[in-house]
Structures are given as structure tokens and as C-alpha cells.
Coordinates of C-alpha atoms and ligand atoms in Angstrom, one line a residue:
X1 CA 65.8 64.7 68.5
X2 CA 69.3 63.0 68.6
X3 CA 71.0 61.5 65.6
X4 CA 72.2 58.0 65.5
X5 CA 75.6 58.9 66.4
X6 CA 74.5 60.7 69.6
X7 CA 76.1 59.4 72.9
X8 CA 74.8 60.4 76.3
X9 CA 75.7 60.1 79.9
X10 CA 74.4 61.2 83.3
X11 CA 76.1 64.0 85.2
X12 CA 76.4 63.4 89.0
X13 CA 77.0 66.0 91.6
X14 CA 78.1 65.9 95.2
X15 CA 76.1 68.7 96.7
X16 CA 77.8 71.3 99.2
X17 CA 78.5 69.6 102.5
X18 CA 77.5 66.1 101.3
X19 CA 79.7 63.1 100.6
X20 CA 77.4 61.1 98.4
X21 CA 76.6 62.1 94.8
X22 CA 73.1 62.7 93.2
X23 CA 72.1 62.8 89.6
X24 CA 72.1 66.4 88.3
X25 CA 71.2 65.8 84.6
X26 CA 72.0 64.3 81.4
X27 CA 74.5 65.3 78.9
X28 CA 74.1 64.4 75.1
X29 CA 76.9 64.6 72.6
X30 CA 75.3 64.9 69.1
X31 CA 76.0 66.3 65.8
X32 CA 74.6 69.3 63.9
X33 CA 73.2 68.6 60.4
X34 CA 76.6 69.6 59.0
X35 CA 78.5 67.1 61.2
X36 CA 79.8 69.4 63.8
X37 CA 79.7 68.4 67.5
X38 CA 76.7 69.6 69.3
X39 CA 76.4 69.3 73.2
X40 CA 73.1 69.3 75.0
X41 CA 72.5 69.4 78.7
X42 CA 69.3 69.1 80.7
X43 CA 68.8 69.1 84.5
X44 CA 66.8 66.2 85.9
X45 CA 63.2 66.9 87.1
X46 CA 64.1 65.5 90.6
X47 CA 67.3 67.5 90.8
X48 CA 65.3 70.7 90.0
X49 CA 62.8 69.9 92.8
X50 CA 65.7 69.3 95.3
X51 CA 65.9 72.4 97.5
X52 CA 69.6 72.0 97.9
X53 CA 70.3 71.8 94.2
X54 CA 73.1 74.1 92.9
X55 CA 74.0 75.0 89.3
X56 CA 76.9 73.0 87.9
X57 CA 78.2 76.1 86.2
X58 CA 77.3 79.5 87.7
X59 CA 77.4 81.3 84.3
X60 CA 76.1 79.1 81.6
X61 CA 74.1 76.4 83.2
X62 CA 71.6 78.1 85.5
X63 CA 69.1 76.0 87.3
X64 CA 66.1 75.9 84.9
X65 CA 63.9 73.3 83.1
X66 CA 65.4 74.0 79.7
X67 CA 67.7 72.3 77.3
X68 CA 71.2 73.9 77.0
X69 CA 73.0 73.6 73.7
X70 CA 76.5 74.3 72.7
X71 CA 78.6 74.0 69.6
X72 CA 81.6 75.4 71.2
X73 CA 84.5 73.2 72.7
X74 CA 83.7 70.2 70.5
X75 CA 80.2 70.2 72.1
X76 CA 81.4 69.8 75.7
X77 CA 80.2 72.5 78.1
X78 CA 83.1 74.2 79.9
X79 CA 82.1 73.0 83.4
X80 CA 82.0 69.3 82.1
X81 CA 85.3 69.7 80.2
X82 CA 87.0 71.0 83.4
X83 CA 85.9 67.8 85.0
X84 CA 87.5 65.6 82.4
X85 CA 91.1 64.7 82.0
X86 CA 93.6 66.7 80.1
X87 CA 96.9 65.8 78.4
X88 CA 98.4 63.6 81.1
X89 CA 95.1 61.8 82.1
X90 CA 94.2 61.2 78.4
X91 CA 97.5 59.6 77.9
X92 CA 96.9 57.3 80.8
X93 CA 93.4 56.5 79.6
X94 CA 94.5 55.8 76.1
X95 CA 97.0 53.4 77.1
X96 CA 94.8 51.7 79.6
X97 CA 92.0 51.4 77.1
X98 CA 94.2 50.3 74.3
X99 CA 92.7 53.0 71.9
X100 CA 94.7 55.8 70.8
X101 CA 91.8 57.8 69.4
X102 CA 88.9 58.3 71.7
X103 CA 86.1 60.8 71.6
X104 CA 85.3 63.5 74.2
X105 CA 82.6 61.3 75.7
X106 CA 85.1 58.4 76.2
X107 CA 87.3 60.6 78.2
X108 CA 84.6 61.7 80.5
X109 CA 83.3 58.1 81.1
X110 CA 86.7 56.4 81.3
X111 CA 88.3 58.8 83.8
X112 CA 88.1 57.8 87.4
X113 CA 86.4 59.6 90.2
X114 CA 89.4 61.6 91.5
X115 CA 88.5 64.4 89.2
X116 CA 88.7 67.9 90.2
X117 CA 85.5 69.5 91.4
X118 CA 82.1 68.0 92.3
X119 CA 81.0 66.3 89.2
X120 CA 81.0 62.7 88.0
X121 CA 79.8 60.9 85.0
X122 CA 78.1 57.5 84.2
X123 CA 75.7 55.5 82.2
X124 CA 73.3 54.8 85.1
X125 CA 70.6 57.1 86.1
X126 CA 71.8 56.8 89.8
X127 CA 75.4 57.5 90.7
X128 CA 77.8 54.8 91.8
X129 CA 78.8 54.7 95.3
X130 CA 81.6 57.2 96.2
X131 CA 85.1 56.0 95.7
X132 CA 86.6 55.4 99.2
X133 CA 89.9 53.8 98.2
X134 CA 92.5 56.1 97.0
X135 CA 96.2 55.4 96.8
X136 CA 98.1 55.7 100.0
X137 CA 101.0 58.1 100.0
X138 CA 103.0 55.1 100.8
X139 CA 102.4 53.9 97.3
X140 CA 104.3 56.8 95.9
X141 CA 107.3 54.8 94.8
X142 CA 105.1 52.5 92.9
X143 CA 103.2 55.4 91.3
X144 CA 106.4 57.2 90.3
X145 CA 107.7 54.0 88.7
X146 CA 104.5 53.5 86.8
X147 CA 104.7 57.2 85.6
X148 CA 108.3 56.8 84.4
X149 CA 107.4 53.7 82.6
X150 CA 104.5 55.4 80.8
X151 CA 106.7 58.4 79.8
X152 CA 109.4 56.2 78.5
X153 CA 106.9 54.1 76.6
X154 CA 107.9 50.9 78.4
X155 CA 104.3 49.9 79.1
X156 CA 103.2 47.0 76.7
X157 CA 100.2 47.6 74.5
X158 CA 98.5 44.4 75.6
X159 CA 95.5 45.6 77.7
X160 CA 95.8 42.4 79.6
X161 CA 99.3 43.0 80.8
X162 CA 99.6 43.5 84.5
X163 CA 101.4 46.9 84.0
X164 CA 98.5 48.1 82.0
X165 CA 96.1 47.2 84.7
X166 CA 98.1 48.9 87.1
X167 CA 97.9 52.2 85.2
X168 CA 94.6 52.7 86.7
X169 CA 96.3 53.2 90.0
X170 CA 97.8 56.5 88.4
X171 CA 94.3 56.9 86.9
X172 CA 94.2 60.6 87.3
X173 CA 91.4 62.7 85.8
X174 CA 93.1 65.9 87.1
X175 CA 94.1 68.1 84.4
X176 CA 97.4 69.2 83.3
X177 CA 100.3 67.9 81.3
X178 CA 102.8 66.7 83.8
X179 CA 102.7 63.2 85.4
X180 CA 100.6 63.1 88.5
X181 CA 98.5 60.9 90.7
X182 CA 96.0 61.5 93.7
X183 CA 97.1 60.0 97.0
X184 CA 95.5 59.9 100.5
X185 CA 96.9 60.1 103.9
X186 CA 95.2 60.7 107.3
X187 CA 94.8 64.4 106.7
X188 CA 93.1 64.0 103.3
X189 CA 93.7 63.9 99.6
X190 CA 96.8 65.3 97.8
X191 CA 97.8 65.8 94.2
X192 CA 101.2 64.1 93.7
X193 CA 103.3 65.7 91.0
X194 CA 106.3 63.7 89.8
X195 CA 109.5 64.8 88.2
X196 CA 110.1 63.8 84.6
X197 CA 113.4 62.3 83.2
X198 CA 113.9 65.2 81.0
X199 CA 113.4 68.1 83.4
X200 CA 116.1 70.8 83.4
X201 CA 115.8 71.1 87.2
X202 CA 113.9 69.4 90.2
X203 CA 110.6 70.6 89.4
X204 CA 109.0 69.1 92.6
X205 CA 111.4 71.0 94.8
X206 CA 111.2 74.2 92.8
X207 CA 107.4 74.3 92.5
X208 CA 107.3 73.6 96.3
X209 CA 109.6 76.7 96.8
X210 CA 107.5 78.7 94.4
X211 CA 104.3 77.9 96.5
X212 CA 106.2 79.0 99.7
X213 CA 107.4 82.2 98.0
X214 CA 103.8 83.0 96.8
X215 CA 102.6 82.5 100.3
X216 CA 105.3 85.0 101.4
X217 CA 103.9 87.4 99.0
X218 CA 100.5 87.1 100.7
X219 CA 99.0 84.8 98.0
X220 CA 96.5 82.2 99.0
X221 CA 98.1 78.8 98.2
X222 CA 97.4 75.2 99.3
X223 CA 99.5 73.4 101.9
X224 CA 102.3 71.3 100.2
X225 CA 105.3 69.2 101.0
X226 CA 107.9 67.2 99.2
X227 CA 108.3 63.5 99.8
X228 CA 111.4 61.5 98.6
X229 CA 110.9 58.1 97.3
X230 CA 113.6 55.9 95.9
X231 CA 115.9 59.0 95.7
X232 CA 113.4 61.0 93.7
X233 CA 111.4 63.9 94.9
X234 CA 107.6 64.1 94.7
X235 CA 105.6 67.3 95.3
X236 CA 102.4 66.7 97.2
X237 CA 99.9 69.6 97.2
X238 CA 96.7 69.3 99.3
X239 CA 93.5 69.1 97.2
X240 CA 91.5 72.3 97.8
X241 CA 88.4 70.8 96.4
X242 CA 88.2 67.9 98.8
X243 CA 87.7 68.0 102.6
X244 CA 87.9 64.9 104.7
X245 CA 84.9 64.2 107.2
X246 CA 83.9 61.2 109.2
X247 CA 81.5 60.3 106.5
X248 CA 83.7 60.6 103.5
X249 CA 85.0 63.6 101.3
X250 CA 83.0 66.6 100.7
X251 CA 83.7 68.1 97.2
X252 CA 83.8 71.8 95.9
X253 CA 82.4 72.7 92.5
X254 CA 85.2 74.0 90.4
X255 CA 85.4 75.8 87.0
X256 CA 88.7 76.8 85.3
X257 CA 89.7 80.2 84.1
X258 CA 89.2 78.9 80.6
X259 CA 85.5 78.3 81.3
X260 CA 85.1 81.7 83.1
X261 CA 86.6 83.3 80.0
X262 CA 84.3 81.2 77.7
X263 CA 87.4 80.2 75.8
X264 CA 89.5 77.3 74.8
X265 CA 93.0 76.5 73.5
X266 CA 92.4 77.3 69.8
X267 CA 94.1 80.3 68.2
X268 CA 90.8 82.2 67.8
X269 CA 89.7 81.8 71.3
X270 CA 93.0 83.0 72.7
X271 CA 91.9 86.4 72.0
X272 CA 89.9 86.1 75.2
X273 CA 92.9 85.0 77.2
X274 CA 93.0 88.2 79.3
X275 CA 93.4 88.9 83.0
X276 CA 91.1 92.0 82.3
X277 CA 88.4 89.9 81.1
X278 CA 89.0 87.3 83.8
X279 CA 88.6 89.9 86.5
X280 CA 85.4 91.3 85.1
X281 CA 83.9 87.9 84.9
X282 CA 85.1 86.9 88.2
X283 CA 83.5 90.1 89.9
X284 CA 80.1 89.0 88.7
X285 CA 80.5 85.5 90.0
X286 CA 82.4 85.5 93.3
X287 CA 80.9 86.3 96.8
X288 CA 83.7 88.7 97.6
X289 CA 84.7 90.6 94.4
X290 CA 87.1 93.1 96.0
X291 CA 89.0 90.5 97.9
X292 CA 89.4 88.2 94.8
X293 CA 90.2 90.9 92.4
X294 CA 92.9 92.2 94.6
X295 CA 94.2 88.6 95.1
X296 CA 94.3 88.1 91.3
X297 CA 96.1 91.4 90.9
X298 CA 98.7 90.2 93.4
X299 CA 99.1 86.9 91.4
X300 CA 99.7 88.8 88.2
X301 CA 102.5 90.7 89.8
X302 CA 104.0 87.5 91.3
X303 CA 103.8 85.7 87.9
X304 CA 105.6 88.7 86.1
X305 CA 108.3 88.9 88.9
X306 CA 109.0 85.2 88.9
X307 CA 108.5 84.6 85.2
X308 CA 105.6 82.1 85.9
X309 CA 104.8 82.6 82.2
X310 CA 102.8 79.3 81.8
X311 CA 99.9 81.1 83.7
X312 CA 97.4 79.9 81.1
X313 CA 93.7 80.0 82.0
X314 CA 93.6 76.3 83.2
X315 CA 96.1 77.5 85.8
X316 CA 93.4 79.5 87.5
X317 CA 90.2 78.2 88.8
X318 CA 87.0 79.4 90.8
X319 CA 85.7 77.0 93.4
X320 CA 82.4 76.8 95.5
X321 CA 82.7 74.8 98.8
X322 CA 79.2 76.0 99.6
X323 CA 76.9 78.2 97.8
X324 CA 79.4 80.9 97.4
X325 CA 82.1 81.0 94.5
X326 CA 85.7 82.3 95.2
X327 CA 89.1 82.3 93.5
X328 CA 90.8 78.9 94.2
X329 CA 94.2 78.9 95.9
X330 CA 97.0 79.4 93.5
X331 CA 98.7 76.3 91.8
X332 CA 101.1 75.2 89.1
X333 CA 103.7 78.0 89.8
X334 CA 106.8 77.4 87.7
X335 CA 109.6 79.9 87.0
X336 CA 110.7 80.2 83.3
X337 CA 114.4 81.3 83.0
X338 CA 113.9 82.5 79.4
X339 CA 116.7 84.4 77.6
X340 CA 115.2 87.7 77.0
X341 CA 116.0 90.3 79.6
X342 CA 113.9 93.1 78.1
X343 CA 110.6 91.6 77.3
X344 CA 108.7 88.7 78.6
X345 CA 104.9 87.8 78.1
X346 CA 102.5 86.4 80.4
X347 CA 100.0 84.0 79.0
X348 CA 97.1 86.5 79.4
X349 CA 96.8 90.1 78.5
X350 CA 97.4 92.1 81.6
X351 CA 97.2 95.7 80.7
X352 CA 97.2 98.4 77.9
X353 CA 100.5 96.8 76.4
X354 CA 98.9 93.4 76.2
X355 CA 100.8 90.4 77.8
X356 CA 103.9 92.4 78.6
X357 CA 105.0 91.2 82.1
X358 CA 105.9 94.8 83.2
X359 CA 105.0 96.9 86.2
X360 CA 103.8 99.9 84.2
X361 CA 101.5 97.6 82.1
X362 CA 100.2 95.8 85.1
X363 CA 99.3 99.1 86.7
X364 CA 97.6 100.5 83.8
X365 CA 94.3 98.7 84.4
X366 CA 94.3 98.8 88.2
X367 CA 90.7 100.0 88.4
X368 CA 89.4 96.9 86.8
X369 CA 90.9 95.1 89.9
X370 CA 89.0 97.5 92.1
X371 CA 92.3 99.2 93.3
X372 CA 93.2 102.8 93.7
X373 CA 96.5 103.5 91.9
X374 CA 98.5 103.9 95.1
X375 CA 97.2 100.6 96.4
X376 CA 98.1 98.8 93.2
X377 CA 101.5 100.4 93.3
X378 CA 101.9 99.2 96.9
X379 CA 101.0 95.6 95.9
X380 CA 103.7 95.7 93.1
X381 CA 106.3 97.0 95.5
X382 CA 105.5 94.6 98.3
X383 CA 105.6 91.6 95.7
X384 CA 108.9 92.9 94.3
X385 CA 110.3 93.0 97.7
X386 CA 109.3 89.5 98.7
X387 CA 110.2 88.0 95.4
X388 CA 113.7 89.6 96.1
X389 CA 114.0 86.9 98.8
X390 CA 113.7 84.1 96.3
X391 CA 117.2 82.7 96.7
X392 CA 116.8 82.2 100.4
X393 CA 113.4 80.7 100.0
X394 CA 114.3 78.2 97.3
X395 CA 117.4 77.1 99.2
X396 CA 115.4 76.7 102.5
X397 CA 113.1 74.6 100.5
X398 CA 115.9 72.2 99.6
X399 CA 116.5 73.4 96.0
X400 CA 120.2 72.7 95.2
X401 CA 122.7 75.6 94.5
X402 CA 123.0 74.3 90.9
X403 CA 119.2 74.2 90.4
X404 CA 118.9 77.7 92.0
X405 CA 121.4 79.0 89.4
X406 CA 119.5 77.3 86.6
X407 CA 116.1 79.2 87.6
X408 CA 117.9 82.4 88.8
X409 CA 117.1 84.2 85.5
X410 CA 113.3 83.9 86.2
X411 CA 113.3 86.3 89.1
X412 CA 113.1 90.0 89.0
X413 CA 114.0 90.2 85.3
X414 CA 115.0 93.7 84.2
X415 CA 112.1 94.3 81.7
X416 CA 109.6 94.2 84.6
X417 CA 110.7 97.6 85.8
X418 CA 111.2 99.4 82.4
X419 CA 109.0 102.5 82.4
X420 CA 109.1 103.6 78.7
X421 CA 106.4 102.3 76.5
Ligands
ATP1 N1 95.6 71.6 95.1 C1 94.8 71.3 94.1 N2 93.6 71.0 94.4 C2 92.6 70.6 93.6 N3 92.8 70.7 92.3 C3 94.0 71.1 91.8 C4 95.0 71.4 92.8 N4 96.1 71.8 92.1 C5 95.8 71.7 90.8 N5 94.5 71.2 90.6 C6 93.9 70.9 89.4 O1 94.6 69.9 88.7 C7 95.0 70.5 87.3 C8 96.5 70.0 87.1 O2 97.4 70.6 88.1 P1 98.6 71.5 87.5 O3 98.2 72.6 86.8 O4 99.4 71.7 88.9 O5 99.3 70.4 86.6 P2 100.3 70.5 85.5 O6 100.4 69.2 84.8 O7 101.6 71.2 85.9 O8 99.7 71.5 84.5 P3 100.1 72.2 83.1 O9 99.8 71.4 82.0 O10 99.5 73.5 83.1 O11 101.7 72.4 83.3 C9 94.8 72.0 87.5 O12 94.6 72.6 86.2 C10 93.6 72.1 88.4 O13 92.4 71.9 87.7
MG2 MG1 98.5 73.4 85.1

């Protein structure tokens, strides 16, 4: 039974290899008798009969004729939360809708169809036609202007104002806090990340360089490039959850590391922010556990050696382009040139000494990553050697000498190599 305040929506999914969505089930956001959010999800009968049906979450929402309940995460199942907007997208939606306080269901329903992963939401029991019109990369200058105006709070509050209407062009339901939009060119869909006026360095260039450096370390990353519009650099990262076909876009299912860890951003839930838990869970889900566990280990080494300390669980994801799940390509790599030379912490626990970004600590739990000690040591050494070339890489990627000096302190910080505990 639902209470009066219950709200519901249909959940759509684009099945593997398909370009048109079908209805997977219904999500109801209700309240418990004590007034706390209670989420319910039930798969539709016809979906369960569909021989191609796949679960929308490989851990919690298995294909079954049952009602799933959750009181975690404000009642929003992790896989659904991952398909909703985050800080940036919520900011756009709030401005567009003219309401500063919106509920979780509003964010799902108001966010556009450029969301990460294969899910969609709506009030009709049949999904809308797939979105065919995305922004063109040619529109980047316009999008950059809009993002700037939103950040500087220069957009009027009147929902009828033309600039407010245009915000939908930004209209991203992709997660994250930095300004971004989704654009399309002949090759497919890209996520455009804009610089912000108060950035200490050219983020677009530096992130581009970090993706290149990660690739040099043997890490799987998406294709990316920098476009300069109106004198400003914009980073374009190819969407790894979309593939262009003659019929439209196929979509990969996607769940964030936060969902894999069954966690959220609250203080209590942060006790589960751990690479050691992440690798254990990942090994249960992915088709190639050894490959992905090794890859995750390499990413931890890279993050520690380049002080990518904002490696929080939403900056990791699993994707399923077909039936099989795998670690997604790495994304959102940013150096943090923090002051401390002795001790830096990753966002997740990575060994016996907690979050300490240190070789000995990272090595301490090598077996969980299905690595022999000598293999793990070799990965650490290889990564250290490659990250040692950071300066040449960032300069080759067009980072200025001044910006390179600003981020210098992020690379190979001394505490990484300390061996005393
Ligand atoms: N290449 C990609 N293809 C598909 N989805 C992506 C890609 N890169 C990032 N994403 C998704 O978009 C979200 C936002 O991207 P990203 O983390 O780069 O943004 P951000 O604003 O810098 O994030 P943060 O708030 O962590 O700084 C990610 O959490 C991930 O779900
Ligand atoms: Mg991010």
C-alpha cells in the first residue's frame, strides 16, 4: 500500500545492442510510518517475460517477480541514483524549474535523456522515443557561455526568460560537480567539461594530460581531446556508455562504485569507502575478475603517485555493454598539489594503513587484487616510472609551463615511498 505522499514513475531500459528503450518496471517513492523515505521497485510482468531482459542492478535488483524495498539513500536504489543528476545537473535543473528545493523523484523526472547508463524515467507506461538531437560540438562556445552565466549567477530567475529556456541545452544529467554538457559529432557522443572562472589551473588541459599519462601507465581510459572555443579550452571525453550505430545509440548499463559499495556520501556510510571492499565486490560481479582487479590495483598506484586524491566512489564505475559487467574506463583524474610531503590520503582505504597513499600500504593487500607480491611490486614500479615522465606528457598535451609548475607537487610526492609504518 502506498501513502498519500507516494510518488511513482516508470523505469525504462535500453537493452544490450538495442537503441530503443522498453519499460523495465515501476519505482515508487513512499514514506515509512515514521516518515522516512521508503523506495520500492517492481519489475513489470512483460519485462520479466522478455527473453532479452537484464537486471538493472546486478547485485540488488535481480530479475524476479518480487517487490524490492529500500530505506537507504533517501529511498532511491543505487542503480537509479546513479542515473540521476548530481551537484552540477541539480543546479541546472533547479534553475530551469525555478524551484530551489526539489525531491529525489523530481530530479529523476526532470533530468534529460543524456544520463549515464541505460536507464530512463517517465510517467507513461511506455517510454518516449529516444532522443536523437544532441548538441553539436559546434555549439560548444554557446554552452560554455551558458555554464559561465550559471556559475556567476547571471541567469534570471524568471522561468520564461530565454536564457533559462536555453539552460536545457546544458541539460546534463551526468553526475559530478564541475560544469559539463553532452555533445555529439560524427563519431558519437562526448562529455564536455568546461573550465571554471576560479580554477587554479587550466583543468581541461591538465585532465586531458592526466588521461594521457594514465594510458601510458597501461590504464584503460576513454578517447579524449581538447577543443578551444572563444579562447577557452574544453575537454571532450568520449562517452564509454554509448555507441553510435546506424539505428541510433546503444547504451551500456552503468553502476557507480558508490552503488557497488552499497554506500553513500554520509559520514557513517563512508566507513565502506574502501578499495579492498570494492575489489571484493567487483570480483563477484565482473566477467573477468583477474583482469579488472589488476586494473583497479594499477589505478590505485596511479592515483597515489599523481595525488588524484578525489578518487571517491562515484569516480569509479562498472559497465555492461552486453550481458557481462566490467570495470569502466578510468575518468575524472585530477592532480591535487597539496602541501604535505609526508602523508597524503586517497578517498578510499587502500591497505593496512587505511587511506595512506603509500607504496607499502598499497602492497599490503595485494592478494585481494589477485596479485602475487612480486607482480604487485612490478605494477607499482612500472607506474612510478611512467608517472616520472609526467612533465613531458603534460607539456606535450599543451599545459603551460606555469600550470605545470602549479601541479608539480602532485607527482611522486615523497611520502609515497616511505617504508616505515
Ligand atoms: N567518458 C564517460 N562516459 C560515460 N560516462 C562518464 C564518462 N566520464 C564520466 N562519466 C560519468 O559522468 C560523471 C561525471 O563525470 P566526472 O566525474 O568527470 O565529473 P566531475 O564533475 O569532475 O566530477 P566530481 O564531482 O567527482 O569532480 C561520472 O561520475 C560518471 O558517472
Ligand atoms: Mg567525478
